Amino acid sequence: MAKELEKCQTGFTTSMCTMIWEIQTRVNINAESRVEKPTPLYVPRDEQFEESKQITFSNGRLRAVLHTLIPAIKASISADNQDFSSFSDIGVLYKEGLLLKVGLQDEIWKNLPLLKAVNKIQESGEGQLKYDTPKILSRDKLAWLRDDEFARETVSGINPVSIERLRVFPPRSSLDPEIYGPLESALKEEHILGHLNGLSVSQALEENKLFMIDYHDIYLPFLDRINALDGRKAYATRTIFFLTPLGTLKPVAIELSLPPAGPNSRSKRVVTPPVDATGSWIWQLAKAHVCSNDASVHQLVHHWLRTHASLEPFILAAHRQLSAMHPIFKLLDPHMRYTLEINALARQNLINGDGVIESCFTPGQYSMEISAAAYKNFWRFDKESLHADLIRRGMAVPDPTQPHGLKLLLEDYPYAQDGLLIWSAIENWVRTYVEHYYPDSSIVCNDKELQAWYSESVNVGHFDLRDADWWPKLATSDDLIWILTVLIWLASAQHAALNFGQYPYGGYVPNRPTLMRRLIPEENDPEYANFLADPQKYFLLALPNVLQGTKLMAVIDTLSTHSPDEEYIGERQQPSIWTGDAEMIEAFYDFSAEIQQIEQEINRRNADPSLKHRCGAGVLPYELLAPSSGPGVTCRGVPNSVTI
C-alpha cells in the first residue's frame, strides 16, 4: 500500500489516489480520516479554550449560533418573505426583531441559555430575535449612501489593507490574455478627468493623488463559475479614488469586468459618479458590487489567510520544537493563545463546504479556491510586516527622517497611522527581549531548538512555498527580531484591525453586502425596464436575501465579540510566572506603558477635526487599533492573539 501511495505523488490521477486512500482506510482501522460534525476537530488540550471562554463565549456561543439559532432563523422565514422589500425591513431587525415561529424561541432558550441574542428573544416576550444596531448606523443612518463614507472605509473601515497607490493609468492586468482577454483596462482619461480638481491624469499620478482598489485579477479567473451559481452574480472590479485638497478620498470611477464571451463582446464597463437619477442608482449598484468583492477578499485573503492560516504553522512548530522553558516560547506563548481552537472551529463551521462563507459570500463553493490562489500567487512572509506591506502597495516610501522610517503618501490613513505606533512598540519590546537572550548572533545560529522551530514552520508548515527565495534567513539577532515582530503583529494588531469591525460595519447589509444576486442591467437587457420602474426594489433584490443577511449578521456579531477573559496587548496574565528574569519583567512593564500612551494618542487623533477620515459630523472614530476594550462588540481592542 505504501508503494501505491508513492505512485499517487508521481503520476496517478486524483480519483485513483482517492480510491487507494479509501481502500487503505478500510484496511487499516488506525488510518486517519476526516472528522465530520458534530464531532469536534482535535485540538491539543493545552491549546483548547479555557473553561470561562468555552462556556461564556466562543466555543459554546459560536456553535450555538451555527447549530441552533441559524436553523431557527431558516425555519422562520417563509417562502413569500425571502427578500427585503424596503430599507425599513432591515431597520426592523434592530427595532422589533425577526419574528420566530411559535415554539422555536423556547427550544432556543433551552439549548442556548448563555446566548446574548436569545436573552433578547426572552425580553421581547413575542419570540422575536432583535439584533444590536450596528455602529455604522449609530451616528448617521444614511452615511452608507455617501461616496465619502464609501471611500473613508477603504482606509479606516474593516478592510484597510487593499487600497494601493495608482502608479500607471490606465491599470493593466497581469493575467494571460489568451485566456482572459485583453490586458488593457476600459478606463480612459475622459472617465476621471472631470473629477481631478483641474489636474491632468499625469499630474495627479505624479503628485500621488490617485489610488485604487483592484480586484480584477483576483476575481476574473473565477467569474464564469461564480456567475453560473444559483443566485450569485459578480464582476471583477477596479475602483479609482482621488485625493482631494481636504486630504480625503473620493471615488471617481468604477470598472466592472466580466470574462469575454467572444471577440466582440463588451466585457468591461465603466461607471462614473452620477449626474441624474438613473445614474445614481447604477452608481449605488456599482459600489455595492465593489463592496461585495471587498468583503470576500477581506474575509478569504486578508483575514483568514494572512492571519489565521499563515500563523498556524509557526504555532504548531513552536509546540513541537521549543520547550516550554525556551525564552522564545515564553515570548510567543500569549500570542498563540486559542488560535488552534478557533481555526478548528472555522474549518468545521465557517470555511467548510456549505458553511457560512460559502452560503453568505459571493464566491460560494469557490471561496477557498480563491484563498488558495492568493496563497500561491500573492502571499509572501517577507511582505507581511506593516512597513513592507505599505511600501508594496505604494502607500508609503522609505524616509529615514520620519519617526517610523516611512513617509505615508496618504497622510490621513488611520490604519497605517495607528498601526505604525503599535508596530514600533512591539519591535522595541522584542528587540529588548531578544538582545537580552541573544547578545551575539552566533547564539541564534547555534540554538538547535530555535532553528528547528523556524525550519519546520517554513519547510513543513508552508510546504508549498518552502523553496521560495524570499523567506527571511534566521542567522542573526536582527533576523530573529524581525520574524518575531511580524508574528506578534499579525496575531495581535493586524488581526484586530481586520476582525472586530465585522458587525459594526457589516451588520447593516446595504453598507457591506457580502454577496450580490443581480448584475447591473444594460439598456438592452430585459430587466432594464423593471430597474427603471422600481430601482429600489431592484437594488434590494441584488443584495443578500433575508436568510442570507440575518444568518451572516448572527455569525459576525459573535465573531466581533470580545470574551470576558480576553488578554489585550500590553497585558500578560500573572506576568511574574512567565519568566523569573526581573529585567525582562521590567522591560515588559515599559512595553505596557508605551501601549497605554499609544491609546491616549489614538484618542487624541480621533478628536482632531483635521483628520477627516476619523473625525467629523456622523463619522465613526477609528478605534480598531485602540489597544483596550471591555467585553462584547465594541469595535475596538487589540487582543494578544487570534482568539476568534
XYZ file of C-alpha atoms in Angstrom:
644
model
C 0.000 0.000 0.000
C 2.877 2.391 0.749
C 4.197 1.818 -2.781
C 0.766 2.582 -4.211
C 0.599 5.855 -2.283
C 4.038 6.798 -3.584
C 2.696 6.441 -7.117
C -0.042 8.940 -6.273
C 2.639 11.578 -5.901
C 4.300 10.678 -9.184
C 1.525 10.398 -11.707
C -1.697 8.719 -10.597
C -4.908 10.641 -11.103
C -6.628 12.300 -8.179
C -9.547 9.868 -8.365
C -7.186 6.875 -8.300
C -5.316 8.332 -5.311
C -8.628 8.837 -3.553
C -9.650 5.244 -4.249
C -6.355 3.944 -2.880
C -6.715 6.103 0.225
C -10.251 4.816 0.800
C -9.062 1.214 0.437
C -6.274 1.852 2.917
C -8.721 3.409 5.370
C -10.975 0.353 5.193
C -7.999 -1.982 5.644
C -6.234 -0.037 8.386
C -8.619 0.990 11.151
C -5.930 3.267 12.601
C -5.627 5.345 9.417
C -6.668 8.972 9.697
C -9.970 10.070 8.238
C -11.840 13.331 8.068
C -13.732 14.266 11.221
C -17.286 15.304 10.468
C -19.672 17.420 12.533
C -20.810 17.296 15.273
C -17.561 15.630 16.351
C -15.104 18.469 17.018
C -11.717 18.602 15.328
C -8.933 17.506 17.618
C -7.051 20.302 19.349
C -4.359 19.587 21.981
C -5.715 20.124 25.470
C -3.272 22.920 26.294
C -4.469 24.817 23.213
C -8.205 24.478 23.838
C -10.335 27.281 25.209
C -10.228 27.695 28.936
C -13.466 26.940 30.748
C -14.605 30.545 31.111
C -14.198 31.227 27.410
C -15.651 27.884 26.375
C -18.795 28.366 28.450
C -19.435 32.061 28.035
C -18.140 32.847 24.636
C -16.672 31.457 21.520
C -16.917 27.690 21.565
C -20.367 27.470 23.107
C -21.686 30.631 21.533
C -20.383 30.080 18.017
C -21.632 26.516 17.984
C -24.933 27.748 19.399
C -25.378 30.305 16.648
C -24.464 27.860 13.907
C -26.320 24.786 15.093
C -29.407 26.154 16.834
C -30.052 29.813 16.103
C -29.426 29.732 12.335
C -31.708 26.721 11.736
C -34.358 28.563 13.755
C -33.941 31.644 11.571
C -34.173 29.497 8.443
C -37.318 27.771 9.677
C -38.941 31.117 10.488
C -38.514 32.746 7.078
C -41.435 31.857 4.847
C -41.218 31.386 1.095
C -43.047 34.663 0.482
C -40.741 36.614 2.794
C -37.378 35.756 1.271
C -36.342 39.254 0.182
C -36.124 42.619 1.873
C -38.923 44.665 0.315
C -37.698 48.005 1.672
C -34.838 49.501 3.652
C -37.211 49.765 6.609
C -37.419 45.942 6.608
C -33.731 45.892 7.507
C -34.208 48.551 10.178
C -36.956 46.450 11.762
C -34.332 43.813 12.645
C -32.866 46.282 15.173
C -36.107 47.869 16.424
C -38.576 44.996 16.528
C -36.565 41.937 15.546
C -37.075 38.889 13.371
C -40.257 37.068 14.311
C -39.532 33.415 15.059
C -42.142 30.708 14.644
C -44.166 29.801 17.706
C -42.292 27.413 19.963
C -38.870 27.964 18.419
C -37.841 30.553 20.984
C -38.479 28.044 23.775
C -36.305 25.477 22.029
C -33.553 28.034 21.528
C -33.704 29.178 25.123
C -33.455 25.588 26.330
C -30.335 24.959 24.252
C -28.669 28.367 24.458
C -29.102 29.821 27.939
C -25.975 31.973 27.642
C -26.526 33.433 24.191
C -26.859 37.207 24.255
C -29.235 37.283 21.305
C -31.515 34.782 22.974
C -31.775 36.961 26.050
C -33.315 39.478 23.726
C -35.780 36.894 22.479
C -36.912 36.328 26.048
C -37.069 40.028 26.798
C -39.268 40.707 23.783
C -41.838 38.217 25.033
C -43.005 37.607 21.479
C -40.332 35.269 20.116
C -38.534 37.994 18.208
C -34.785 37.931 17.650
C -33.515 41.501 17.939
C -30.131 42.484 16.565
C -27.982 45.252 18.015
C -27.871 48.387 15.888
C -24.542 48.310 14.012
C -22.176 51.133 14.760
C -22.271 52.352 11.152
C -25.855 53.487 11.825
C -25.237 54.926 15.282
C -24.151 58.413 14.204
C -25.608 58.771 10.720
C -28.204 56.344 9.374
C -27.574 57.490 5.796
C -23.780 57.549 5.900
C -23.537 54.312 3.904
C -25.150 56.010 0.890
C -22.494 58.698 0.592
C -19.409 58.495 -1.582
C -17.211 59.986 1.130
C -18.139 57.158 3.535
C -17.602 54.569 0.810
C -14.096 55.995 0.338
C -13.423 56.525 4.050
C -13.967 52.867 4.834
C -11.163 51.901 2.448
C -8.644 53.417 4.883
C -10.434 53.247 8.239
C -13.041 50.517 7.871
C -12.864 46.759 8.281
C -10.591 46.218 5.262
C -7.974 48.985 5.108
C -5.289 46.785 3.508
C -6.473 46.529 -0.104
C -6.066 50.137 -1.178
C -2.955 50.953 -3.211
C -1.483 53.971 -4.913
C -2.170 54.056 -8.637
C 1.178 54.055 -10.415
C 0.101 53.665 -14.052
C -3.061 54.789 -15.803
C -4.927 53.019 -17.172
C -4.149 49.999 -14.959
C -3.251 46.719 -16.645
C -3.975 43.101 -15.843
C -1.237 40.515 -15.361
C -3.475 37.586 -16.371
C -2.919 35.509 -19.510
C -4.556 37.475 -22.368
C -5.181 34.305 -24.395
C -7.466 33.056 -21.625
C -8.839 36.228 -20.046
C -8.870 38.673 -22.925
C -7.063 41.989 -23.451
C -4.907 43.202 -20.592
C -5.957 46.807 -21.110
C -8.469 48.399 -18.809
C -11.609 50.061 -20.150
C -10.803 53.103 -18.009
C -9.967 56.184 -20.074
C -8.771 59.660 -19.154
C -12.166 61.117 -20.043
C -13.784 58.981 -17.343
C -11.908 60.665 -14.496
C -10.578 63.934 -15.900
C -13.535 65.997 -14.714
C -13.097 64.809 -11.118
C -9.439 65.753 -10.558
C -9.795 69.400 -9.472
C -8.299 70.709 -12.705
C -5.314 68.342 -12.732
C -4.436 66.203 -15.704
C -4.199 62.461 -15.123
C -0.408 62.579 -15.458
C -0.224 65.420 -12.899
C -2.449 63.515 -10.481
C -0.237 60.439 -10.821
C 2.934 62.464 -10.352
C 1.536 64.150 -7.233
C 0.401 60.813 -5.742
C -3.263 61.787 -5.760
C -4.731 58.688 -7.417
C -5.429 55.475 -5.516
C -7.101 52.219 -6.444
C -8.708 49.084 -5.092
C -8.111 46.439 -7.747
C -9.910 43.093 -7.577
C -9.733 42.415 -11.305
C -7.077 39.709 -11.322
C -8.288 38.059 -8.118
C -11.863 37.629 -9.329
C -11.786 37.282 -13.106
C -10.471 33.677 -13.234
C -13.444 32.580 -11.109
C -16.257 34.680 -12.572
C -17.655 32.207 -15.091
C -18.076 29.610 -12.362
C -19.366 32.077 -9.762
C -21.943 33.577 -12.116
C -23.159 30.089 -13.035
C -24.165 29.528 -9.395
C -27.781 29.998 -8.423
C -28.362 33.489 -7.044
C -24.769 34.713 -7.387
C -23.651 37.483 -9.722
C -20.336 39.290 -9.630
C -17.928 41.459 -11.557
C -14.189 41.801 -11.206
C -13.966 45.414 -10.047
C -11.478 48.240 -10.065
C -12.224 51.457 -8.197
C -10.268 54.691 -8.693
C -10.075 57.290 -5.902
C -8.828 60.881 -5.974
C -7.130 62.552 -3.009
C -8.917 65.866 -2.511
C -7.309 69.079 -1.201
C -9.016 68.334 2.147
C -6.979 65.144 2.459
C -9.992 62.879 1.935
C -10.581 60.314 -0.772
C -13.449 60.357 -3.252
C -14.358 57.645 -5.774
C -14.171 58.851 -9.360
C -14.701 55.701 -11.437
C -15.586 52.020 -11.076
C -14.647 49.470 -13.727
C -16.800 46.333 -13.877
C -15.333 43.397 -15.806
C -16.779 40.082 -16.934
C -14.974 37.280 -18.786
C -15.046 37.935 -22.549
C -17.839 35.945 -24.186
C -16.413 36.437 -27.663
C -14.047 38.590 -29.720
C -16.564 41.431 -29.982
C -18.234 41.126 -26.566
C -18.470 44.113 -24.230
C -16.941 42.531 -21.160
C -15.795 45.735 -19.456
C -17.930 48.627 -18.286
C -17.018 51.873 -16.553
C -19.414 53.659 -14.188
C -18.720 57.208 -13.018
C -20.316 59.462 -10.368
C -23.911 60.214 -11.369
C -25.442 63.271 -12.939
C -29.063 62.068 -12.989
C -31.474 59.775 -11.148
C -30.817 56.679 -13.250
C -27.087 57.182 -12.938
C -27.429 57.482 -9.161
C -28.944 54.013 -8.852
C -26.441 52.491 -11.263
C -23.649 54.102 -9.226
C -25.093 52.661 -5.996
C -25.250 49.207 -7.569
C -21.658 49.535 -8.778
C -20.494 50.481 -5.270
C -22.399 47.512 -3.857
C -20.554 45.188 -6.253
C -17.252 46.704 -5.153
C -18.221 46.115 -1.512
C -19.131 42.516 -2.317
C -15.714 41.957 -3.936
C -14.109 43.671 -0.979
C -15.991 41.603 1.617
C -14.858 38.333 0.064
C -11.222 39.341 -0.410
C -11.158 40.749 3.107
C -12.533 37.539 4.607
C -10.764 34.949 2.458
C -7.389 36.576 1.870
C -6.562 39.303 4.367
C -8.402 37.877 7.377
C -8.373 34.075 7.089
C -5.212 33.533 5.025
C -2.919 36.274 6.252
C -3.655 35.979 9.983
C -5.448 32.755 10.991
C -3.963 30.312 8.484
C -0.454 31.667 7.961
C 0.228 31.823 11.712
C -0.828 28.260 12.440
C 2.355 26.542 11.169
C 4.502 28.743 13.411
C 2.316 27.870 16.418
C 2.354 24.132 15.734
C 6.123 24.159 15.211
C 6.623 26.132 18.428
C 4.835 23.437 20.414
C 6.756 20.682 18.666
C 10.257 22.168 18.659
C 10.521 24.665 21.540
C 10.439 23.610 25.153
C 8.072 25.479 27.467
C 11.152 26.915 29.180
C 12.667 28.296 25.969
C 12.778 32.113 26.056
C 11.233 32.436 22.574
C 8.389 30.086 23.508
C 7.721 32.229 26.577
C 7.696 35.360 24.424
C 5.316 33.862 21.858
C 3.053 31.998 24.268
C 0.416 34.754 24.788
C 0.331 35.377 21.026
C -0.544 31.736 20.289
C -3.426 31.507 22.764
C -6.639 29.930 21.433
C -5.615 30.188 17.761
C -5.580 26.440 17.053
C -9.019 26.066 18.631
C -10.635 28.911 16.731
C -9.086 27.686 13.471
C -10.513 24.221 14.120
C -13.962 25.741 14.648
C -13.581 27.793 11.476
C -12.677 24.739 9.412
C -15.761 22.896 10.611
C -18.317 25.681 10.542
C -17.184 28.753 8.612
C -14.912 27.853 5.691
C -16.159 24.272 5.289
C -18.306 23.054 2.420
C -21.766 24.638 2.649
C -20.563 26.602 5.683
C -21.213 30.238 6.473
C -18.673 31.613 3.990
C -19.963 29.520 1.081
C -23.561 30.336 1.985
C -23.212 34.064 2.543
C -20.389 35.285 0.281
C -20.461 35.747 -3.487
C -17.792 33.143 -4.445
C -19.832 30.352 -2.830
C -18.174 26.965 -3.281
C -15.136 28.596 -4.888
C -14.319 30.631 -1.788
C -11.419 28.556 -0.523
C -10.098 28.201 -4.057
C -9.729 31.980 -4.129
C -7.918 31.833 -0.793
C -5.598 29.108 -2.084
C -4.863 31.076 -5.270
C -3.965 34.118 -3.182
C -1.605 31.997 -1.092
C 0.092 30.688 -4.229
C 0.302 33.967 -6.137
C 0.255 36.763 -3.568
C 1.232 35.739 -0.030
C 4.852 36.327 0.952
C 6.074 36.229 4.523
C 8.734 38.839 3.783
C 5.952 41.300 2.829
C 3.848 40.717 5.936
C 5.458 43.399 8.069
C 3.482 46.633 8.197
C 6.316 48.597 6.590
C 6.812 46.124 3.733
C 3.082 45.918 3.039
C 2.639 49.689 2.919
C 5.609 50.021 0.562
C 4.382 47.143 -1.628
C 1.018 48.875 -2.053
C 2.675 52.209 -2.754
C 1.027 53.779 0.286
C 4.382 54.768 1.786
C 8.011 55.265 0.803
C 11.117 54.780 2.961
C 12.148 58.007 4.672
C 14.721 57.854 7.487
C 13.757 61.372 8.631
C 10.289 60.187 9.680
C 9.625 58.733 13.158
C 8.993 55.203 11.839
C 11.266 55.372 8.806
C 8.313 55.788 6.438
C 6.515 58.648 4.772
C 2.817 57.968 4.233
C 1.695 59.212 0.813
C -1.848 59.378 2.173
C -1.309 61.172 5.453
C -4.814 60.676 6.854
C -4.660 56.877 6.772
C -5.875 55.805 10.243
C -4.950 52.125 9.962
C -1.377 52.973 8.964
C -1.007 55.903 11.367
C -2.090 53.899 14.418
C -0.554 50.678 13.187
C 2.916 52.201 12.948
C 2.720 53.195 16.620
C 1.850 49.646 17.670
C 4.373 48.065 15.301
C 7.131 50.254 16.742
C 6.159 49.361 20.321
C 6.161 45.634 19.524
C 9.508 45.909 17.747
C 11.107 47.803 20.653
C 9.872 45.209 23.152
C 11.013 42.268 21.001
C 14.419 43.867 20.416
C 14.971 44.362 24.130
C 13.933 40.781 24.826
C 15.936 39.136 22.031
C 19.109 41.123 22.642
C 18.941 40.096 26.306
C 18.948 36.375 25.470
C 20.836 36.535 22.161
C 23.528 39.213 22.587
C 25.562 37.520 19.852
C 24.281 36.239 16.515
C 26.247 33.026 16.942
C 23.834 32.077 19.733
C 20.953 32.327 17.247
C 22.735 30.033 14.784
C 23.655 27.503 17.464
C 20.245 27.331 19.144
C 19.052 23.974 17.840
C 15.514 24.338 19.177
C 15.119 27.778 17.623
C 16.474 26.688 14.236
C 14.292 23.565 14.272
C 11.229 25.723 15.018
C 11.820 28.068 12.110
C 12.810 25.251 9.735
C 9.642 23.298 10.466
C 7.481 26.431 10.196
C 8.798 27.054 6.676
C 9.554 23.607 5.267
C 6.661 21.673 6.748
C 4.079 24.262 7.733
C 4.396 26.231 4.498
C 5.393 23.225 2.406
C 4.033 24.523 -0.912
C 6.187 27.662 -0.692
C 9.215 26.199 1.078
C 11.527 26.714 -1.905
C 10.668 30.394 -2.417
C 13.738 32.604 -2.374
C 12.029 35.332 -0.338
C 11.933 33.526 3.013
C 13.982 35.509 5.548
C 17.054 33.792 6.952
C 17.391 33.123 10.657
C 21.089 33.760 11.177
C 21.330 36.918 13.271
C 19.625 38.573 16.193
C 18.159 41.153 13.803
C 16.648 38.320 11.727
C 15.018 36.890 14.835
C 13.714 40.294 15.933
C 12.101 40.891 12.542
C 10.490 37.432 12.336
C 9.094 37.622 15.866
C 7.807 41.172 15.389
C 5.939 40.110 12.252
C 4.358 37.138 14.016
C 3.256 39.191 17.022
C 1.965 41.987 14.768
C -0.115 39.544 12.706
C -1.517 37.789 15.769
C -2.438 40.969 17.604
C -2.906 44.280 15.790
C -3.327 43.050 12.225
C -5.977 40.514 13.202
C -7.775 43.031 15.430
C -7.916 45.596 12.627
C -9.473 43.016 10.301
C -11.825 41.270 12.705
C -13.552 43.355 15.356
C -15.299 45.741 12.967
C -17.175 42.995 11.123
C -20.540 43.542 12.797
C -20.149 47.303 13.434
C -19.665 47.849 9.677
C -21.176 44.731 8.091
C -24.179 44.268 10.388
C -26.090 46.645 8.116
C -26.409 44.659 4.883
C -26.555 47.577 2.390
C -23.327 49.067 3.733
C -21.304 45.937 3.091
C -23.211 43.270 1.126
C -21.201 40.058 1.205
C -22.852 38.749 -1.930
C -24.743 40.127 -4.907
C -27.568 38.413 -6.784
C -28.015 40.709 -9.789
C -25.725 42.304 -12.357
C -26.311 45.917 -13.318
C -28.766 45.964 -16.241
C -27.804 47.436 -19.595
C -30.354 49.359 -21.637
C -30.973 46.390 -23.928
C -31.430 43.903 -21.054
C -34.937 42.533 -20.337
C -34.576 43.590 -16.678
C -33.798 47.215 -17.524
C -37.471 48.210 -17.637
C -38.050 46.705 -14.187
C -34.997 48.565 -12.908
C -36.322 51.884 -14.231
C -39.807 51.249 -12.873
C -38.661 50.418 -9.312
C -34.906 50.929 -8.786
C -35.140 50.474 -5.016
C -36.748 47.056 -5.428
C -34.095 46.069 -7.973
C -31.331 47.233 -5.628
C -32.722 45.214 -2.718
C -33.164 42.136 -4.911
C -29.493 42.444 -5.822
C -28.464 42.337 -2.139
C -28.440 39.227 0.092
C -31.911 37.929 0.894
C -33.399 37.850 4.387
C -31.994 34.433 5.274
C -28.504 35.212 3.974
C -28.458 38.600 5.670
C -29.769 37.528 9.075
C -27.641 34.388 9.100
C -24.477 36.376 8.439
C -25.454 39.038 10.977
C -25.817 36.399 13.707
C -22.378 34.969 12.934
C -20.390 38.188 12.550
C -21.957 39.538 15.721
C -20.340 36.584 17.505
C -17.053 36.949 15.617
C -16.850 40.644 16.536
C -17.291 39.999 20.240
C -14.549 40.160 22.879
C -14.752 37.482 25.546
C -14.609 38.344 29.263
C -11.221 36.622 29.620
C -9.606 38.488 26.696
C -5.949 39.334 27.188
C -5.016 42.550 25.382
C -1.694 43.705 24.029
C 0.490 45.011 26.838
C -1.188 42.617 29.271
C 0.045 39.279 30.472
C -1.811 37.142 32.951
C 0.354 36.623 36.040
C 3.473 38.173 34.473
C 5.601 37.155 37.426
C 5.436 33.459 36.487
C 6.206 33.604 32.772
C 9.810 34.496 33.470
C 11.950 34.737 36.550
C 14.075 37.429 34.951
C 13.350 40.693 36.763
C 14.979 42.718 33.989
C 12.595 41.292 31.369
C 9.589 41.811 33.617
C 10.585 45.452 33.971
C 11.025 45.721 30.184
C 7.527 44.288 29.701
C 6.077 46.917 32.044
C 7.784 49.556 29.891
C 6.098 47.986 26.846
C 2.740 48.107 28.654
C 3.256 51.773 29.477
C 4.052 52.516 25.815
C 0.845 50.759 24.736
C -1.149 52.932 27.161
C 0.460 56.053 25.693
C -0.475 54.853 22.201
C -4.091 54.548 23.281
C -4.044 58.136 24.511
C -2.555 59.263 21.191
C -5.265 57.388 19.251
C -7.906 59.125 21.373
C -6.297 62.466 20.583
C -6.260 61.727 16.846
C -9.903 60.703 16.860
C -10.783 64.129 18.270
C -8.675 66.044 15.718
C -11.032 67.744 13.211
C -8.240 67.996 10.633
C -8.214 64.172 10.339
C -11.440 63.830 8.391
C -11.204 60.085 7.852
C -11.716 59.622 11.599
C -13.409 62.775 12.846
C -16.395 64.824 11.699
C -20.175 65.017 11.701
C -21.504 61.469 11.863
C -18.030 59.990 11.293
C -17.024 56.932 13.306
C -13.709 57.318 15.145
C -11.050 54.802 14.178
C -10.697 52.615 17.261
C -9.974 49.190 15.790
C -6.342 49.593 16.856
C -7.152 51.195 20.216
C -5.479 48.621 22.478
C -8.030 48.140 25.270
C -11.664 47.080 25.286
C -14.380 45.726 27.500
C -16.303 42.544 26.658
C -18.785 42.490 23.814
C -19.000 44.119 20.381
C -17.016 47.307 20.915
C -15.292 47.941 17.544
C -12.006 48.388 19.414
C -9.416 46.380 21.359
C -6.241 44.520 20.330
C -6.020 41.052 21.913
C -2.609 39.408 22.148
C -3.626 36.584 19.825
C -6.095 35.348 17.234
C -8.785 34.243 19.672
C -11.881 34.488 17.454
